[in-house]
Coordinates of C-alpha atoms and ligand atoms in Angstrom, one line a residue:
M1 CA 4.4 -10.9 20.3
N2 CA 4.9 -10.2 24.0
L3 CA 3.0 -6.9 24.1
L4 CA -0.2 -8.6 22.9
Q5 CA 0.3 -11.7 25.1
D6 CA 0.6 -9.4 28.1
R7 CA -2.6 -7.5 27.3
I8 CA -4.4 -10.8 26.8
L9 CA -3.2 -12.1 30.1
E10 CA -4.0 -8.8 31.9
E11 CA -7.4 -8.0 30.3
G12 CA -8.7 -11.0 28.4
I13 CA -11.8 -12.8 29.7
V14 CA -12.1 -16.5 29.0
I15 CA -15.8 -17.0 28.1
S16 CA -15.6 -20.7 27.5
D17 CA -13.0 -23.3 26.5
N18 CA -13.0 -21.8 23.0
I19 CA -13.9 -18.2 23.2
L20 CA -11.8 -15.3 24.5
K21 CA -13.2 -11.8 25.0
V22 CA -10.9 -8.9 24.5
D23 CA -13.4 -6.1 24.5
S24 CA -11.2 -3.7 26.5
F25 CA -8.6 -3.2 23.7
L26 CA -9.7 -4.8 20.5
N27 CA -13.3 -5.9 20.0
H28 CA -15.3 -3.0 21.6
Q29 CA -13.0 -0.4 23.1
I30 CA -9.9 -0.1 20.9
D31 CA -6.4 0.8 22.1
P32 CA -4.9 2.8 19.1
A33 CA -1.3 2.6 20.4
L34 CA -1.6 -1.2 20.7
M35 CA -3.2 -1.4 17.2
D36 CA -0.3 0.6 15.8
E37 CA 2.2 -1.9 17.2
L38 CA 0.2 -4.8 15.8
G39 CA 0.0 -3.1 12.4
K40 CA 3.7 -2.4 12.4
E41 CA 4.6 -6.0 13.2
I42 CA 2.3 -7.3 10.4
A43 CA 3.7 -4.8 7.9
N44 CA 7.3 -5.8 8.8
R45 CA 6.4 -9.4 8.1
F46 CA 4.7 -8.8 4.7
R47 CA 6.4 -5.7 3.3
D48 CA 8.8 -7.7 1.1
M49 CA 5.9 -9.4 -0.6
Q50 CA 4.8 -6.0 -1.9
P51 CA 1.1 -6.1 -1.0
T52 CA -1.0 -3.5 -2.9
K53 CA -4.0 -3.8 -0.5
V54 CA -5.1 -5.1 2.8
L55 CA -8.5 -6.9 3.0
T56 CA -10.5 -7.6 6.1
L57 CA -14.0 -8.2 7.2
E58 CA -16.2 -5.7 9.1
S59 CA -16.2 -4.8 11.8
S60 CA -13.7 -6.4 14.2
G61 CA -10.9 -6.8 11.7
I62 CA -10.8 -3.2 10.7
A63 CA -8.7 -1.7 13.5
V64 CA -5.8 -4.1 13.0
A65 CA -6.1 -4.0 9.2
L66 CA -6.1 -0.2 9.2
M67 CA -2.8 0.0 11.0
A68 CA -1.3 -2.7 8.9
G69 CA -2.3 -0.7 5.8
L70 CA -0.9 2.5 7.3
H71 CA 2.5 0.9 7.8
L72 CA 2.4 -0.8 4.4
K73 CA 1.3 2.5 2.9
V74 CA -1.6 0.7 1.0
P75 CA -5.4 1.1 1.1
V76 CA -7.5 -1.1 3.4
L77 CA -10.6 -2.7 2.0
F78 CA -13.3 -4.3 4.2
A79 CA -15.9 -6.8 3.1
K80 CA -19.4 -5.7 4.1
K81 CA -21.8 -7.9 5.8
K82 CA -24.9 -6.4 4.0
K83 CA -25.1 -5.2 0.5
P84 CA -25.7 -1.4 0.9
S85 CA -28.5 0.1 -1.3
T86 CA -25.8 2.5 -2.6
M87 CA -23.8 -0.4 -4.1
K88 CA -25.1 -0.7 -7.6
E89 CA -21.9 -1.8 -9.3
A90 CA -20.6 -5.3 -9.8
S91 CA -19.5 -7.1 -6.7
Y92 CA -18.0 -10.3 -5.4
S93 CA -19.6 -12.2 -2.5
A94 CA -19.1 -15.3 -0.4
H95 CA -20.9 -17.1 2.4
V96 CA -19.3 -16.9 5.9
H97 CA -20.2 -18.6 9.1
S98 CA -19.7 -16.4 12.1
F99 CA -17.9 -18.3 14.8
T100 CA -19.1 -16.0 17.7
K101 CA -22.7 -15.4 16.4
N102 CA -23.2 -18.9 14.9
I103 CA -25.0 -17.5 11.9
T104 CA -24.2 -17.7 8.2
T105 CA -24.2 -14.5 6.1
D106 CA -23.0 -13.2 2.8
V107 CA -20.0 -10.9 2.7
I108 CA -19.6 -8.5 -0.2
V109 CA -16.9 -6.5 -1.9
S110 CA -17.3 -4.1 -4.8
A111 CA -15.5 -5.3 -7.9
K112 CA -14.2 -1.7 -8.3
Y113 CA -11.7 -2.2 -5.5
L114 CA -10.3 -5.6 -6.3
T115 CA -8.5 -6.1 -9.6
Q116 CA -6.4 -8.8 -11.3
T117 CA -3.2 -6.9 -10.6
D118 CA -3.8 -6.6 -6.8
R119 CA -1.6 -8.4 -4.3
I120 CA -3.8 -8.9 -1.3
L121 CA -2.9 -9.5 2.4
I122 CA -5.9 -10.6 4.5
V123 CA -5.8 -9.3 8.1
D124 CA -8.2 -10.2 10.9
D125 CA -8.5 -10.0 14.6
F126 CA -8.9 -13.8 15.4
L127 CA -8.4 -17.0 13.6
A128 CA -10.6 -19.8 14.8
N129 CA -12.1 -22.3 12.3
G130 CA -10.9 -20.2 9.3
D131 CA -14.3 -19.5 7.8
A132 CA -13.9 -15.7 7.6
A133 CA -10.5 -16.0 5.9
T134 CA -11.8 -18.7 3.6
A135 CA -14.6 -16.4 2.5
L136 CA -12.2 -13.6 1.9
A137 CA -9.9 -15.9 -0.1
D138 CA -12.8 -16.9 -2.2
I139 CA -13.6 -13.3 -3.0
I140 CA -10.0 -12.7 -4.0
K141 CA -10.1 -15.7 -6.3
Q142 CA -13.3 -14.4 -7.9
S143 CA -11.4 -11.1 -8.6
Q144 CA -8.3 -13.0 -9.9
A145 CA -6.2 -10.9 -7.6
T146 CA -3.2 -12.6 -5.9
L147 CA -3.5 -13.7 -2.3
L148 CA -0.3 -13.3 -0.4
G149 CA -1.3 -14.6 3.0
V150 CA -3.5 -14.3 6.0
S151 CA -2.3 -12.4 9.1
V152 CA -4.2 -12.5 12.3
A153 CA -3.6 -10.8 15.7
I154 CA -4.8 -13.8 17.8
E155 CA -4.8 -17.4 16.5
K156 CA -6.5 -20.0 18.5
G157 CA -4.1 -22.8 17.7
F158 CA -6.3 -25.5 19.1
Q159 CA -8.9 -24.8 16.4
P160 CA -8.6 -25.9 12.8
G161 CA -8.3 -22.6 11.0
R162 CA -4.6 -22.8 10.2
K163 CA -4.8 -26.4 9.0
L164 CA -7.7 -25.6 6.7
L165 CA -6.0 -22.6 5.2
E166 CA -2.6 -24.3 4.8
E167 CA -4.2 -27.2 3.1
K168 CA -5.3 -24.6 0.4
N169 CA -1.6 -23.5 0.2
I170 CA -2.5 -20.2 2.0
L171 CA 0.3 -18.7 4.1
V172 CA -0.8 -18.1 7.7
H173 CA 0.8 -15.7 10.1
S174 CA -0.3 -14.8 13.6
L175 CA 1.0 -12.4 16.2
V176 CA 0.1 -14.6 19.1
S177 CA -1.1 -18.2 19.1
I178 CA -3.2 -19.6 22.0
K179 CA -2.6 -23.2 22.9
S180 CA -5.6 -23.5 25.3
L181 CA -8.3 -21.6 27.2
V182 CA -9.3 -24.6 29.3
G183 CA -10.2 -23.9 32.9
G184 CA -10.4 -20.2 32.3
K185 CA -6.6 -20.0 31.8
V186 CA -4.9 -18.6 28.7
T187 CA -1.8 -20.5 27.7
F188 CA 0.2 -19.6 24.6
V189 CA 1.9 -21.9 22.1
Ligands
5GP201 P1 -13.2 -18.1 12.0 O1 -14.0 -17.6 10.8 O2 -11.8 -18.3 11.8 O3 -13.9 -19.3 12.6 O4 -13.4 -17.0 13.2 C1 -12.8 -15.7 13.0 C2 -13.8 -14.6 13.3 O5 -14.6 -14.9 14.4 C3 -13.0 -13.4 13.7 O6 -13.2 -12.4 12.7 C4 -13.5 -13.0 15.0 O7 -14.3 -11.8 14.8 C5 -14.4 -14.1 15.5 N1 -13.8 -14.9 16.6 C6 -13.4 -16.2 16.5 N2 -13.0 -16.6 17.7 C7 -13.1 -15.6 18.6 C8 -12.9 -15.4 20.0 O8 -12.4 -16.3 20.7 N3 -13.1 -14.2 20.5 C9 -13.6 -13.2 19.7 N4 -13.8 -12.0 20.4 N5 -13.9 -13.3 18.4 C10 -13.7 -14.5 17.8

């Protein structure tokens, strides 16, 4: 997706050979018009599969997921990183290792919002090692809902996330795929 590639080239900051910072439009300050375009593109790709819900992980996936949900006309559910004291009902949870924070936490979704008849599209901002998407796929499995696929805004193609997910027969879609961040330079696949 040229629009997103251009923003990455203009505003992305390469932190290391495997981390890209996009705080000016996605991960801290958010550009709603850009998110709208990302959401539209994701919706166009998955509409025919008739998703009933979009699932993401708080907090950085929410902006893209919300716009995908808007264009698909379905609710957006986000897994919480801490069990809130207000969540008394049954829930599903899975461990997730954070790529950027290098810590492992539990993510949790109320059983009320995921049912056997749901057809779920996972949406996230980045795909790196695939841990976040794997945890969400695990939660979907617990609920017996159907996982349609994983759609991410930015895939880092030099990391193993896609391979890991495809080995589990999970459909992976990305709006842009980065080939390399070596030497502070972003190159796309
Ligand atoms: P994974 O679980 O696939 O290893 O990593 C995906 C999650 O880690 C995303 O939800 C995203 O928040 C974060 N992440 C992974 N790589 C990057 C990166 O290069 N930059 C930023 N800003 N976040 C990343």
